[in-house]
Coordinates of C-alpha atoms and ligand atoms in Angstrom, one line a residue:
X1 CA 7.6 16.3 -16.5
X2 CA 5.1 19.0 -15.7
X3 CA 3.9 19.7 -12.3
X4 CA 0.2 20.3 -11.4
X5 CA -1.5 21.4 -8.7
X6 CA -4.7 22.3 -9.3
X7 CA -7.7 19.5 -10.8
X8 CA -8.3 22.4 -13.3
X9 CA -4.8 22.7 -14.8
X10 CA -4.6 18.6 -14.2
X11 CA -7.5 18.3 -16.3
X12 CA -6.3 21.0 -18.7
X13 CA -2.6 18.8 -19.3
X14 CA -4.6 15.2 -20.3
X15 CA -6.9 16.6 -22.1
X16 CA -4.6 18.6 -24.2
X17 CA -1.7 16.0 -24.3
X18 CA -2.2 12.3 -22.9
X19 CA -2.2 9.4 -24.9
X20 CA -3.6 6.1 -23.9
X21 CA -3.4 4.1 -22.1
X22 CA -3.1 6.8 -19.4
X23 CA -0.9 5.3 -16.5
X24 CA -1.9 6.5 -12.7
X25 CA 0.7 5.8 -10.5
X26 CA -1.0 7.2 -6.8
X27 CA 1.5 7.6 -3.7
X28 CA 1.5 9.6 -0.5
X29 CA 5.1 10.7 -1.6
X30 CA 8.6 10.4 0.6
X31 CA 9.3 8.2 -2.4
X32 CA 11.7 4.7 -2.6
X33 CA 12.9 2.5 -4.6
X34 CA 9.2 0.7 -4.5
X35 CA 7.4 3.2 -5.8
X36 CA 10.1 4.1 -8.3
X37 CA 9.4 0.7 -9.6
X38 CA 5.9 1.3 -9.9
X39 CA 6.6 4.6 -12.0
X40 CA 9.1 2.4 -14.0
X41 CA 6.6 -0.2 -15.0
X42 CA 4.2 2.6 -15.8
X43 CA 6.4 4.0 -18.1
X44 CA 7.0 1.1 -19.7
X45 CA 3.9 0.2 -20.5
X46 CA 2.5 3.7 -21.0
X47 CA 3.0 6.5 -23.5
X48 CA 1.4 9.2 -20.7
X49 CA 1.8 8.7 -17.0
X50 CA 0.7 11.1 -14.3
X51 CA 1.8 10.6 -10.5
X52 CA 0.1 11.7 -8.1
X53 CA 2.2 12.8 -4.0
X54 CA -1.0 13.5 -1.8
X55 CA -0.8 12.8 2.6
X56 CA -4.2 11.9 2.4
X57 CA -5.8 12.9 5.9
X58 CA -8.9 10.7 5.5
X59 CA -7.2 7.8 5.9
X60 CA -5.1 8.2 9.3
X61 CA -7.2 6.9 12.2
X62 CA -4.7 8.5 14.3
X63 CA -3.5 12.3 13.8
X64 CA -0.1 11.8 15.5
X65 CA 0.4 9.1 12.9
X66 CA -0.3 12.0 10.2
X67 CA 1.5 14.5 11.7
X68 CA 4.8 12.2 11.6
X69 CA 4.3 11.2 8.3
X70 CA 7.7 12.2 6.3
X71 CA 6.6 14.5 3.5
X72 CA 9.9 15.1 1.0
X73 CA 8.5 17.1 -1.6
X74 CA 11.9 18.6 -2.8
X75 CA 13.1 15.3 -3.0
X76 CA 10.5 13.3 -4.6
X77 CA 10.8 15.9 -7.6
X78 CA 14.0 14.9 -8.1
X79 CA 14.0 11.0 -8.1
X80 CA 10.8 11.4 -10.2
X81 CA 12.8 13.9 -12.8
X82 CA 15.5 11.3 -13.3
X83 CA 12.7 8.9 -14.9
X84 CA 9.4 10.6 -16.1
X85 CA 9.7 12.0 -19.4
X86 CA 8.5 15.3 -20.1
X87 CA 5.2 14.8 -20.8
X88 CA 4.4 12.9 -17.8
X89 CA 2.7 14.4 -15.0
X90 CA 2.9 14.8 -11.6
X91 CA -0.4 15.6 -9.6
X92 CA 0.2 17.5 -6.1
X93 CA -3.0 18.7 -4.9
X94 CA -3.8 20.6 -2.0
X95 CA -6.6 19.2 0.6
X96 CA -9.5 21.7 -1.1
X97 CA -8.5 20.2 -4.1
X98 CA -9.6 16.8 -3.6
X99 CA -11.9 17.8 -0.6
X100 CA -13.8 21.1 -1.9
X101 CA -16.3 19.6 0.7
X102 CA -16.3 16.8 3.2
X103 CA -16.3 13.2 2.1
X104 CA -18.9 11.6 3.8
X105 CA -19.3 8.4 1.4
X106 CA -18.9 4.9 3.3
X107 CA -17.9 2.4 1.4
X108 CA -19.4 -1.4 2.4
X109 CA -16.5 -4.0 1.2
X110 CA -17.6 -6.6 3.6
X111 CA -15.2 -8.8 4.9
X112 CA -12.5 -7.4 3.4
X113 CA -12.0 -4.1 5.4
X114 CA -13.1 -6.1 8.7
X115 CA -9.8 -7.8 9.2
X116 CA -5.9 -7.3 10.3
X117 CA -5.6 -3.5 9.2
X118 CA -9.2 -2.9 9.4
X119 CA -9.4 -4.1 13.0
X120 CA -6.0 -2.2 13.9
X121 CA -6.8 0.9 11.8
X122 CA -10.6 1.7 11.9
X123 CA -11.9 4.3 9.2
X124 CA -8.4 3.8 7.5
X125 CA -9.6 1.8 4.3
X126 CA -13.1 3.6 4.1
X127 CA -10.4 6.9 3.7
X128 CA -8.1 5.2 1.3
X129 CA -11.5 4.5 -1.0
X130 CA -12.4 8.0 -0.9
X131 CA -9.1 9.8 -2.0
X132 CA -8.5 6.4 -4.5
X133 CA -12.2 7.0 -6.0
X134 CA -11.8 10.5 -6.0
X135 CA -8.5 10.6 -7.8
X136 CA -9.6 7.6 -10.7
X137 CA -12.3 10.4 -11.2
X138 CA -10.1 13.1 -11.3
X139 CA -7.2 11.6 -13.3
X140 CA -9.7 8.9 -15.4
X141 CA -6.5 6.6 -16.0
X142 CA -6.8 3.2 -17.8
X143 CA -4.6 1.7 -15.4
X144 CA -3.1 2.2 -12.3
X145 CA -0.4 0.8 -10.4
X146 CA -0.1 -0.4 -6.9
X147 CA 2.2 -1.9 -4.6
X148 CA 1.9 -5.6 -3.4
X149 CA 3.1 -4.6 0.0
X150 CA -0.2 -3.5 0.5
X151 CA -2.0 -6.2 0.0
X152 CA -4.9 -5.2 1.9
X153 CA -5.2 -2.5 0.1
X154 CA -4.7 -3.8 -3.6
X155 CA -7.6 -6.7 -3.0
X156 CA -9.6 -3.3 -1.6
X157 CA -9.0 -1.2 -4.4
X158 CA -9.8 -4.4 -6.9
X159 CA -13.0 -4.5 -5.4
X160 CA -13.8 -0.7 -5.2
X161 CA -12.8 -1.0 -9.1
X162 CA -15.8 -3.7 -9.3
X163 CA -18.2 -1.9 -7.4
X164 CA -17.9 1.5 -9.3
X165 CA -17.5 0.0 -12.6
X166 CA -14.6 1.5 -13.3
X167 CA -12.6 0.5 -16.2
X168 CA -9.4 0.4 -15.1
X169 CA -6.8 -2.3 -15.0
X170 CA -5.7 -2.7 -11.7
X171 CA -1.4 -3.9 -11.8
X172 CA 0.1 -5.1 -8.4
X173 CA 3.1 -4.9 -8.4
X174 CA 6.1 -6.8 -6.2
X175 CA 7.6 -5.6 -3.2
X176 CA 10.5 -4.0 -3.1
X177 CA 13.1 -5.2 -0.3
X178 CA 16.3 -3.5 1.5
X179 CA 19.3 -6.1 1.7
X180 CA 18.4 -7.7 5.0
X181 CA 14.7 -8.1 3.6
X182 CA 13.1 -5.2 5.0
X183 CA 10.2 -3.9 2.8
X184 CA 10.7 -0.8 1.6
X185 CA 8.3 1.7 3.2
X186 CA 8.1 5.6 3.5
X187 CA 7.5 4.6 7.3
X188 CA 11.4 3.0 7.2
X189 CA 13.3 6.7 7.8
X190 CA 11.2 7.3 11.2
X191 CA 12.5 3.9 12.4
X192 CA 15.2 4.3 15.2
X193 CA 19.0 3.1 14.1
X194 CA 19.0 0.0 16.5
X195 CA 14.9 -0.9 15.4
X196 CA 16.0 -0.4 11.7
X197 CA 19.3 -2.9 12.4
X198 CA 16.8 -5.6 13.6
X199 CA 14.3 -4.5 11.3
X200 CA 15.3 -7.5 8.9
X201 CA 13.7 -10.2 11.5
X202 CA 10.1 -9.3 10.0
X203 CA 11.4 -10.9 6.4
X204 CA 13.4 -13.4 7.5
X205 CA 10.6 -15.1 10.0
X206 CA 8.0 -14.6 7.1
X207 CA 10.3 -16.5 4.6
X208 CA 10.9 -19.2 7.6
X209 CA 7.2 -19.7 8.5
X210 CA 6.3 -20.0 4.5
X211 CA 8.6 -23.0 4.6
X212 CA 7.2 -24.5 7.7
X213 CA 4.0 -24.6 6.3
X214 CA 5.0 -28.2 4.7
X215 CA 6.0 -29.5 8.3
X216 CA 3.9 -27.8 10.8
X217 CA 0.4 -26.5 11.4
X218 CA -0.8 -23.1 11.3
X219 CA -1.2 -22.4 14.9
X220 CA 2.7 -23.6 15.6
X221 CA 4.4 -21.1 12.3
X222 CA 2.0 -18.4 14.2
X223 CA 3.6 -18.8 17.7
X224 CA 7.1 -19.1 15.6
X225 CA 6.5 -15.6 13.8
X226 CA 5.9 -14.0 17.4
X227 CA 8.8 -14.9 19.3
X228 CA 10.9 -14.9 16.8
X229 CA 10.1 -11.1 15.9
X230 CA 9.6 -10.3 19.4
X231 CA 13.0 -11.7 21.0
X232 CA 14.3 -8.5 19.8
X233 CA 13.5 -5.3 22.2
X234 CA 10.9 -3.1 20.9
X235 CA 9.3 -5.5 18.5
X236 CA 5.7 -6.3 18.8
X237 CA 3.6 -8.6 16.8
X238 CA 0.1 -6.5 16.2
X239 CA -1.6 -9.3 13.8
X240 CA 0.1 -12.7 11.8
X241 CA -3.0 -13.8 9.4
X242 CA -2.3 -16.8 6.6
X243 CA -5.5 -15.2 4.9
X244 CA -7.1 -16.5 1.5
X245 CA -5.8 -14.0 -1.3
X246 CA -9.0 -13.2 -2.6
X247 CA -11.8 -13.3 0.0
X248 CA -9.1 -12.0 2.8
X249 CA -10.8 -14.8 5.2
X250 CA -7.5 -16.0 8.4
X251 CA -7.2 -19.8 7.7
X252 CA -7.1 -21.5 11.1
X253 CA -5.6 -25.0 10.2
X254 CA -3.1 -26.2 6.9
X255 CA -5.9 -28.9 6.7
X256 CA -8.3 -25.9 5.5
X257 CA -5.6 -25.0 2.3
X258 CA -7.2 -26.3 -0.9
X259 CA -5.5 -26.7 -4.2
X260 CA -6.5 -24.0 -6.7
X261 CA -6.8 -21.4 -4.3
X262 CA -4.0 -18.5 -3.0
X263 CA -2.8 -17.7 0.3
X264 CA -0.9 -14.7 1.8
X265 CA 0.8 -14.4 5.2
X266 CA -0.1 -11.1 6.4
X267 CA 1.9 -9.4 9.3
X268 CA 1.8 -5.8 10.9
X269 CA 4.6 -5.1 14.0
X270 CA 5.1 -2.4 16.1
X271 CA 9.1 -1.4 16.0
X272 CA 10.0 0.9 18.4
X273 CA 7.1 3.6 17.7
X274 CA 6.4 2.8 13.9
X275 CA 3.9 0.3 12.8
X276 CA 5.0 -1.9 9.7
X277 CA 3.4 -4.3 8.1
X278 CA 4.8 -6.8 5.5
X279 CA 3.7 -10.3 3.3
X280 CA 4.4 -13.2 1.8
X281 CA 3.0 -15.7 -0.6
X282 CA 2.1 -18.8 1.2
X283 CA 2.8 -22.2 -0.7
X284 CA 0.4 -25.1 -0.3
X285 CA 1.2 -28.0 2.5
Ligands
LIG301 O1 -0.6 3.3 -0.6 C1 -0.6 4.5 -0.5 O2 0.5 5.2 -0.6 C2 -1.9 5.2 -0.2 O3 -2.7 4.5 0.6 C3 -2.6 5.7 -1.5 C4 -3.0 4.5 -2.4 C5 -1.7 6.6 -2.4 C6 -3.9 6.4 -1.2 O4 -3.6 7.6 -0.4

């Protein structure tokens, strides 16, 4: 694989060398087995792939949380050498690369960025269109790959895709899980060793209240998540949402599920001092 820096030599590399479909696989880096599976995929389905490792500042509502962030560069070359062949590409910019002036774009998705992490994390989805739009533009792929741990964010980027016209084909991919359930996350190696032992509850009470959902009513499996997650010390329950997989709307009631239409239990915790958040599909009653 070839390493690039610059949008210049990036720019240089596809249009000497890619073949299409182009594959975009866009990460923040400290890279797990989830994203390796979204590099995987890409590889499988495309002749050229570029990845892209970029701690993208617009979209941290709260600069401690960027300053934390674990950045692995050394590291991340190496799982990504084990699998990209050597035409692929890896993309790490510096900030003046995909900033050479101040984004000051606002993206309207409607309801969509108005709820769970858009309440918890103002700004934060408005950032992740920016460096997303900024990098399709950059990279032009004809599909890109994103993780279904994000849900949020996929049904966001979907739209952004609609609204720009982009023609790219969106893949969401599954979420990757530790043994005891745990999604993986770059956010997992900050957790402290007694937070990451219990760190398992967040899976285990999503699978529960997804079978509840036959037997009780929405507000009950919602009380359930709660003290379930929080009888354990330094777990708090930021947001539980059964939301409507396209429109992102919180159903209230199991009376409101209709047949034909998708639903997604959403979930974001504090453990200890890291925020995770998590999902599930939701069957009908
Ligand atoms: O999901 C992520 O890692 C980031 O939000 C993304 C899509 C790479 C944009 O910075």
């Amino acid at each position: 694989m070839k390493i690039l820096k610059t949008v210049t030599g990036l720019r240089k590399q596809l249009t000497a060398s890619s073949l299409s479909p182009l594959g975009f696989v866009p990460t923040m880096g400290a890279l797990h087995a989830g994203h390796l599976s979204l590099v995987e995929k890409a590889i499988n389905d495309c002749p050229s792939v570029v990845v892209s490792i970029y701690v993208n500042p617009s979209q941290f509502n709260d600069p401690e949380d960027l300053k934390k962030y674990p950045r692995t560069p050394e590291e991340d070359l190496a799982l990504l050498s084990g699998l990209m062949r050597k035409s692929d590409l890896v993309f790490m910019p510096r900030d003046k690369e995909i900033y050479p002036e101040k984004d000051t774009r606002v993206f309207d998705f409607g309801n969509l960025d108005k709820v769970m992490e858009g309440v918890h994390r103002p700004g934060h989805f408005n950032g992740v269109a920016q460096v997303v739009s900024r990098l399709f533009d950059i990279v032009e792929p004809n599909i890109a790959y994103f993780g279904q741990k994000d849900f949020q964010q996929l049904t966001i980027i979907k739209e952004l895709v609609r609204q720009k016209g982009y023609k790219i084909k969106i893949i969401a991919c599954p979420i990757v899980r530790e043994n005891d359930g745990l999604a993986m996350s770059s956010r997992n190696r900050l957790l402290d060793p007694l937070i990451r032992k219990n760190a398992g509850i967040i899976y285990k009470s999503l699978l529960s209240a997804s079978q509840m959902i036959k037997t009780h009513d929405i507000p009950e499996i919602k009380k359930f998540v709660s003290e379930n997650i929080e009888s354990f010390n330094g777990f708090k329950v930021e947001y539980f949402e059964i939301v409507d997989d396209k429109n992102l709307l919180p159903v209230m009631s199991a009376g409101e599920m209709k047949s034909g239409k998708g639903y997604v239990g959403c979930i974001a915790v504090k453990a200890g001092r890291i925020r995770l958040i998590d999902n599930i599909e939701f069957p009908l009653p």
